[in-house]
Amino acid sequence: QAVLSQVPLAHIHCHCCWKLEMAAAKSQELIQQLLQAEKQAEEIISNAKKNRISKLRQAKEKAEEELKEFREKEEARFQKEMGGKATADPAEALKASTKSEVDAVMKDYTANKARTVQYVVSKVLEVSVGLTDTQKQALSAGVV
């Protein structure tokens, strides 16, 4: 306090104000640096968002292009496979198939008719006059 009492009050006041002004200036400078850093961060984020949107748009366009090519390829393959089938009449194809099957059955019938009739007649006329051993045992046991 002895030293302070020798320094004029105005000088102390100026020195304190000067220190306060320096601190305020330093504080202002730091605030400006923070604001500048915030602005740069916002710009970085904004650019990142724009780049992300741009890349998403490019990926979507590429996917749509690939899908379009795939659809065209599949449509061409489908038309190729179905082109002949579309012009053919399914009822006519069934009719032709049925006729060929009926013709095959009639051919088999005609080819085997005489043999079949002869076989059936021979079996009808074949009568066994004798008794088998089993039939004889059944008669002797009085089962029949």
PDB file of N, CA and C in Angstrom, residues 83-141:
ATOM      1  N   GLY A  83     -42.646 -64.318 -78.725  1.00  0.00           N
ATOM      2  CA  GLY A  83     -43.096 -63.894 -80.052  1.00  0.00           C
ATOM      3  C   GLY A  83     -43.771 -65.016 -80.824  1.00  0.00           C
ATOM      4  N   GLY A  84     -43.134 -66.170 -80.886  1.00  0.00           N
ATOM      5  CA  GLY A  84     -43.696 -67.297 -81.613  1.00  0.00           C
ATOM      6  C   GLY A  84     -44.905 -67.870 -80.913  1.00  0.00           C
ATOM      7  N   LYS A  85     -44.897 -67.870 -79.605  1.00  0.00           N
ATOM      8  CA  LYS A  85     -46.009 -68.432 -78.844  1.00  0.00           C
ATOM      9  C   LYS A  85     -47.251 -67.556 -78.946  1.00  0.00           C
ATOM     10  N   ALA A  86     -47.070 -66.271 -79.055  1.00  0.00           N
ATOM     11  CA  ALA A  86     -48.209 -65.361 -79.119  1.00  0.00           C
ATOM     12  C   ALA A  86     -48.985 -65.535 -80.413  1.00  0.00           C
ATOM     13  N   THR A  87     -48.280 -65.820 -81.499  1.00  0.00           N
ATOM     14  CA  THR A  87     -48.966 -65.967 -82.784  1.00  0.00           C
ATOM     15  C   THR A  87     -49.598 -67.341 -82.924  1.00  0.00           C
ATOM     16  N   ALA A  88     -49.131 -68.327 -82.174  1.00  0.00           N
ATOM     17  CA  ALA A  88     -49.688 -69.687 -82.265  1.00  0.00           C
ATOM     18  C   ALA A  88     -51.023 -69.746 -81.528  1.00  0.00           C
ATOM     19  N   ASP A  89     -51.963 -70.550 -82.095  1.00  0.00           N
ATOM     20  CA  ASP A  89     -53.278 -70.717 -81.481  1.00  0.00           C
ATOM     21  C   ASP A  89     -53.220 -71.944 -80.575  1.00  0.00           C
ATOM     22  N   PRO A  90     -53.361 -71.772 -79.259  1.00  0.00           N
ATOM     23  CA  PRO A  90     -53.256 -72.909 -78.351  1.00  0.00           C
ATOM     24  C   PRO A  90     -54.338 -73.962 -78.599  1.00  0.00           C
ATOM     25  N   ALA A  91     -55.546 -73.541 -78.968  1.00  0.00           N
ATOM     26  CA  ALA A  91     -56.628 -74.497 -79.226  1.00  0.00           C
ATOM     27  C   ALA A  91     -56.285 -75.363 -80.432  1.00  0.00           C
ATOM     28  N   GLU A  92     -55.687 -74.743 -81.420  1.00  0.00           N
ATOM     29  CA  GLU A  92     -55.311 -75.484 -82.633  1.00  0.00           C
ATOM     30  C   GLU A  92     -54.211 -76.497 -82.312  1.00  0.00           C
ATOM     31  N   ALA A  93     -53.264 -76.109 -81.475  1.00  0.00           N
ATOM     32  CA  ALA A  93     -52.189 -77.028 -81.088  1.00  0.00           C
ATOM     33  C   ALA A  93     -52.759 -78.201 -80.306  1.00  0.00           C
ATOM     34  N   LEU A  94     -53.705 -77.949 -79.407  1.00  0.00           N
ATOM     35  CA  LEU A  94     -54.337 -79.011 -78.627  1.00  0.00           C
ATOM     36  C   LEU A  94     -55.140 -79.936 -79.542  1.00  0.00           C
ATOM     37  N   LYS A  95     -55.826 -79.346 -80.480  1.00  0.00           N
ATOM     38  CA  LYS A  95     -56.633 -80.130 -81.428  1.00  0.00           C
ATOM     39  C   LYS A  95     -55.735 -81.072 -82.235  1.00  0.00           C
ATOM     40  N   ALA A  96     -54.631 -80.575 -82.718  1.00  0.00           N
ATOM     41  CA  ALA A  96     -53.706 -81.384 -83.515  1.00  0.00           C
ATOM     42  C   ALA A  96     -53.109 -82.498 -82.658  1.00  0.00           C
ATOM     43  N   SER A  97     -52.747 -82.180 -81.424  1.00  0.00           N
ATOM     44  CA  SER A  97     -52.168 -83.172 -80.519  1.00  0.00           C
ATOM     45  C   SER A  97     -53.181 -84.269 -80.204  1.00  0.00           C
ATOM     46  N   THR A  98     -54.400 -83.876 -79.926  1.00  0.00           N
ATOM     47  CA  THR A  98     -55.457 -84.854 -79.631  1.00  0.00           C
ATOM     48  C   THR A  98     -55.727 -85.752 -80.827  1.00  0.00           C
ATOM     49  N   LYS A  99     -55.763 -85.179 -82.026  1.00  0.00           N
ATOM     50  CA  LYS A  99     -56.010 -85.964 -83.234  1.00  0.00           C
ATOM     51  C   LYS A  99     -54.900 -86.989 -83.434  1.00  0.00           C
ATOM     52  N   SER A 100     -53.654 -86.588 -83.222  1.00  0.00           N
ATOM     53  CA  SER A 100     -52.553 -87.538 -83.413  1.00  0.00           C
ATOM     54  C   SER A 100     -52.621 -88.669 -82.389  1.00  0.00           C
ATOM     55  N   GLU A 101     -53.027 -88.353 -81.150  1.00  0.00           N
ATOM     56  CA  GLU A 101     -53.162 -89.395 -80.136  1.00  0.00           C
ATOM     57  C   GLU A 101     -54.310 -90.347 -80.462  1.00  0.00           C
ATOM     58  N   VAL A 102     -55.431 -89.834 -80.930  1.00  0.00           N
ATOM     59  CA  VAL A 102     -56.564 -90.681 -81.325  1.00  0.00           C
ATOM     60  C   VAL A 102     -56.161 -91.564 -82.491  1.00  0.00           C
ATOM     61  N   ASP A 103     -55.452 -91.032 -83.446  1.00  0.00           N
ATOM     62  CA  ASP A 103     -54.993 -91.819 -84.593  1.00  0.00           C
ATOM     63  C   ASP A 103     -54.086 -92.954 -84.137  1.00  0.00           C
ATOM     64  N   ALA A 104     -53.211 -92.689 -83.156  1.00  0.00           N
ATOM     65  CA  ALA A 104     -52.312 -93.728 -82.655  1.00  0.00           C
ATOM     66  C   ALA A 104     -53.106 -94.838 -81.972  1.00  0.00           C
ATOM     67  N   VAL A 105     -54.123 -94.486 -81.195  1.00  0.00           N
ATOM     68  CA  VAL A 105     -54.963 -95.484 -80.528  1.00  0.00           C
ATOM     69  C   VAL A 105     -55.707 -96.323 -81.556  1.00  0.00           C
ATOM     70  N   MET A 106     -56.254 -95.682 -82.578  1.00  0.00           N
ATOM     71  CA  MET A 106     -56.984 -96.411 -83.632  1.00  0.00           C
ATOM     72  C   MET A 106     -56.051 -97.348 -84.389  1.00  0.00           C
ATOM     73  N   LYS A 107     -54.841 -96.931 -84.615  1.00  0.00           N
ATOM     74  CA  LYS A 107     -53.861 -97.775 -85.308  1.00  0.00           C
ATOM     75  C   LYS A 107     -53.553 -99.014 -84.467  1.00  0.00           C
ATOM     76  N   ASP A 108     -53.335 -98.810 -83.150  1.00  0.00           N
ATOM     77  CA  ASP A 108     -53.091 -99.941 -82.251  1.00  0.00           C
ATOM     78  C   ASP A 108     -54.295-100.878 -82.221  1.00  0.00           C
ATOM     79  N   TYR A 109     -55.484-100.325 -82.169  1.00  0.00           N
ATOM     80  CA  TYR A 109     -56.709-101.132 -82.149  1.00  0.00           C
ATOM     81  C   TYR A 109     -56.808-101.986 -83.404  1.00  0.00           C
ATOM     82  N   THR A 110     -56.596-101.370 -84.554  1.00  0.00           N
ATOM     83  CA  THR A 110     -56.694-102.095 -85.817  1.00  0.00           C
ATOM     84  C   THR A 110     -55.629-103.185 -85.895  1.00  0.00           C
ATOM     85  N   ALA A 111     -54.428-102.891 -85.451  1.00  0.00           N
ATOM     86  CA  ALA A 111     -53.337-103.853 -85.532  1.00  0.00           C
ATOM     87  C   ALA A 111     -53.556-105.038 -84.597  1.00  0.00           C
ATOM     88  N   ASN A 112     -54.175-104.828 -83.442  1.00  0.00           N
ATOM     89  CA  ASN A 112     -54.294-105.875 -82.442  1.00  0.00           C
ATOM     90  C   ASN A 112     -55.688-106.475 -82.327  1.00  0.00           C
ATOM     91  N   LYS A 113     -56.657-106.006 -83.098  1.00  0.00           N
ATOM     92  CA  LYS A 113     -58.048-106.437 -83.006  1.00  0.00           C
ATOM     93  C   LYS A 113     -58.182-107.947 -83.238  1.00  0.00           C
ATOM     94  N   ALA A 114     -57.661-108.435 -84.335  1.00  0.00           N
ATOM     95  CA  ALA A 114     -57.834-109.846 -84.686  1.00  0.00           C
ATOM     96  C   ALA A 114     -57.172-110.747 -83.648  1.00  0.00           C
ATOM     97  N   ARG A 115     -55.977-110.420 -83.231  1.00  0.00           N
ATOM     98  CA  ARG A 115     -55.278-111.246 -82.238  1.00  0.00           C
ATOM     99  C   ARG A 115     -56.020-111.261 -80.904  1.00  0.00           C
ATOM    100  N   THR A 116     -56.544-110.124 -80.505  1.00  0.00           N
ATOM    101  CA  THR A 116     -57.248-110.023 -79.225  1.00  0.00           C
ATOM    102  C   THR A 116     -58.520-110.868 -79.252  1.00  0.00           C
ATOM    103  N   VAL A 117     -59.284-110.785 -80.338  1.00  0.00           N
ATOM    104  CA  VAL A 117     -60.514-111.564 -80.462  1.00  0.00           C
ATOM    105  C   VAL A 117     -60.170-113.050 -80.421  1.00  0.00           C
ATOM    106  N   GLN A 118     -59.174-113.457 -81.135  1.00  0.00           N
ATOM    107  CA  GLN A 118     -58.760-114.865 -81.185  1.00  0.00           C
ATOM    108  C   GLN A 118     -58.342-115.340 -79.794  1.00  0.00           C
ATOM    109  N   TYR A 119     -57.617-114.529 -79.045  1.00  0.00           N
ATOM    110  CA  TYR A 119     -57.168-114.893 -77.700  1.00  0.00           C
ATOM    111  C   TYR A 119     -58.364-115.082 -76.767  1.00  0.00           C
ATOM    112  N   VAL A 120     -59.299-114.130 -76.787  1.00  0.00           N
ATOM    113  CA  VAL A 120     -60.462-114.201 -75.903  1.00  0.00           C
ATOM    114  C   VAL A 120     -61.291-115.445 -76.224  1.00  0.00           C
ATOM    115  N   VAL A 121     -61.532-115.721 -77.522  1.00  0.00           N
ATOM    116  CA  VAL A 121     -62.323-116.890 -77.931  1.00  0.00           C
ATOM    117  C   VAL A 121     -61.627-118.170 -77.491  1.00  0.00           C
ATOM    118  N   SER A 122     -60.313-118.238 -77.653  1.00  0.00           N
ATOM    119  CA  SER A 122     -59.597-119.460 -77.265  1.00  0.00           C
ATOM    120  C   SER A 122     -59.698-119.703 -75.774  1.00  0.00           C
ATOM    121  N   LYS A 123     -59.674-118.677 -74.963  1.00  0.00           N
ATOM    122  CA  LYS A 123     -59.782-118.842 -73.524  1.00  0.00           C
ATOM    123  C   LYS A 123     -61.193-119.226 -73.111  1.00  0.00           C
ATOM    124  N   VAL A 124     -62.194-118.717 -73.810  1.00  0.00           N
ATOM    125  CA  VAL A 124     -63.582-119.062 -73.497  1.00  0.00           C
ATOM    126  C   VAL A 124     -63.842-120.531 -73.831  1.00  0.00           C
ATOM    127  N   LEU A 125     -63.305-120.973 -74.950  1.00  0.00           N
ATOM    128  CA  LEU A 125     -63.548-122.345 -75.396  1.00  0.00           C
ATOM    129  C   LEU A 125     -62.661-123.355 -74.665  1.00  0.00           C
ATOM    130  N   GLU A 126     -61.656-122.948 -74.008  1.00  0.00           N
ATOM    131  CA  GLU A 126     -60.748-123.852 -73.297  1.00  0.00           C
ATOM    132  C   GLU A 126     -61.372-124.196 -71.949  1.00  0.00           C
ATOM    133  N   VAL A 127     -61.907-125.382 -71.857  1.00  0.00           N
ATOM    134  CA  VAL A 127     -62.554-125.819 -70.630  1.00  0.00           C
ATOM    135  C   VAL A 127     -61.786-127.027 -70.122  1.00  0.00           C
ATOM    136  N   SER A 128     -61.371-126.982 -68.894  1.00  0.00           N
ATOM    137  CA  SER A 128     -60.645-128.078 -68.288  1.00  0.00           C
ATOM    138  C   SER A 128     -61.665-129.071 -67.725  1.00  0.00           C
ATOM    139  N   VAL A 129     -61.558-130.360 -68.127  1.00  0.00           N
ATOM    140  CA  VAL A 129     -62.526-131.373 -67.718  1.00  0.00           C
ATOM    141  C   VAL A 129     -62.086-132.052 -66.414  1.00  0.00           C
ATOM    142  N   GLY A 130     -60.845-132.079 -66.120  1.00  0.00           N
ATOM    143  CA  GLY A 130     -60.338-132.765 -64.944  1.00  0.00           C
ATOM    144  C   GLY A 130     -60.326-131.881 -63.728  1.00  0.00           C
ATOM    145  N   LEU A 131     -60.104-132.499 -62.542  1.00  0.00           N
ATOM    146  CA  LEU A 131     -60.025-131.758 -61.294  1.00  0.00           C
ATOM    147  C   LEU A 131     -58.567-131.669 -60.861  1.00  0.00           C
ATOM    148  N   THR A 132     -58.233-130.555 -60.248  1.00  0.00           N
ATOM    149  CA  THR A 132     -56.876-130.384 -59.724  1.00  0.00           C
ATOM    150  C   THR A 132     -56.770-131.121 -58.413  1.00  0.00           C
ATOM    151  N   ASP A 133     -55.565-131.307 -57.921  1.00  0.00           N
ATOM    152  CA  ASP A 133     -55.342-132.013 -56.659  1.00  0.00           C
ATOM    153  C   ASP A 133     -56.035-131.305 -55.506  1.00  0.00           C
ATOM    154  N   THR A 134     -56.011-129.992 -55.502  1.00  0.00           N
ATOM    155  CA  THR A 134     -56.645-129.210 -54.451  1.00  0.00           C
ATOM    156  C   THR A 134     -58.148-129.425 -54.461  1.00  0.00           C
ATOM    157  N   GLN A 135     -58.739-129.425 -55.662  1.00  0.00           N
ATOM    158  CA  GLN A 135     -60.182-129.645 -55.762  1.00  0.00           C
ATOM    159  C   GLN A 135     -60.544-131.053 -55.266  1.00  0.00           C
ATOM    160  N   LYS A 136     -59.707-132.042 -55.584  1.00  0.00           N
ATOM    161  CA  LYS A 136     -59.958-133.420 -55.157  1.00  0.00           C
ATOM    162  C   LYS A 136     -59.902-133.508 -53.638  1.00  0.00           C
ATOM    163  N   GLN A 137     -58.945-132.862 -52.984  1.00  0.00           N
ATOM    164  CA  GLN A 137     -58.806-132.892 -51.530  1.00  0.00           C
ATOM    165  C   GLN A 137     -60.023-132.240 -50.883  1.00  0.00           C
ATOM    166  N   ALA A 138     -60.499-131.143 -51.470  1.00  0.00           N
ATOM    167  CA  ALA A 138     -61.644-130.442 -50.920  1.00  0.00           C
ATOM    168  C   ALA A 138     -62.876-131.321 -50.997  1.00  0.00           C
ATOM    169  N   LEU A 139     -63.050-132.077 -52.079  1.00  0.00           N
ATOM    170  CA  LEU A 139     -64.204-132.944 -52.228  1.00  0.00           C
ATOM    171  C   LEU A 139     -64.145-134.116 -51.233  1.00  0.00           C
ATOM    172  N   SER A 140     -62.974-134.702 -51.074  1.00  0.00           N
ATOM    173  CA  SER A 140     -62.842-135.841 -50.187  1.00  0.00           C
ATOM    174  C   SER A 140     -63.000-135.430 -48.729  1.00  0.00           C
ATOM    175  N   ALA A 141     -62.654-134.220 -48.375  1.00  0.00           N
ATOM    176  CA  ALA A 141     -62.791-133.740 -47.004  1.00  0.00           C
ATOM    177  C   ALA A 141     -64.215-133.286 -46.746  1.00  0.00           C
TER     178      ALA A 141
END
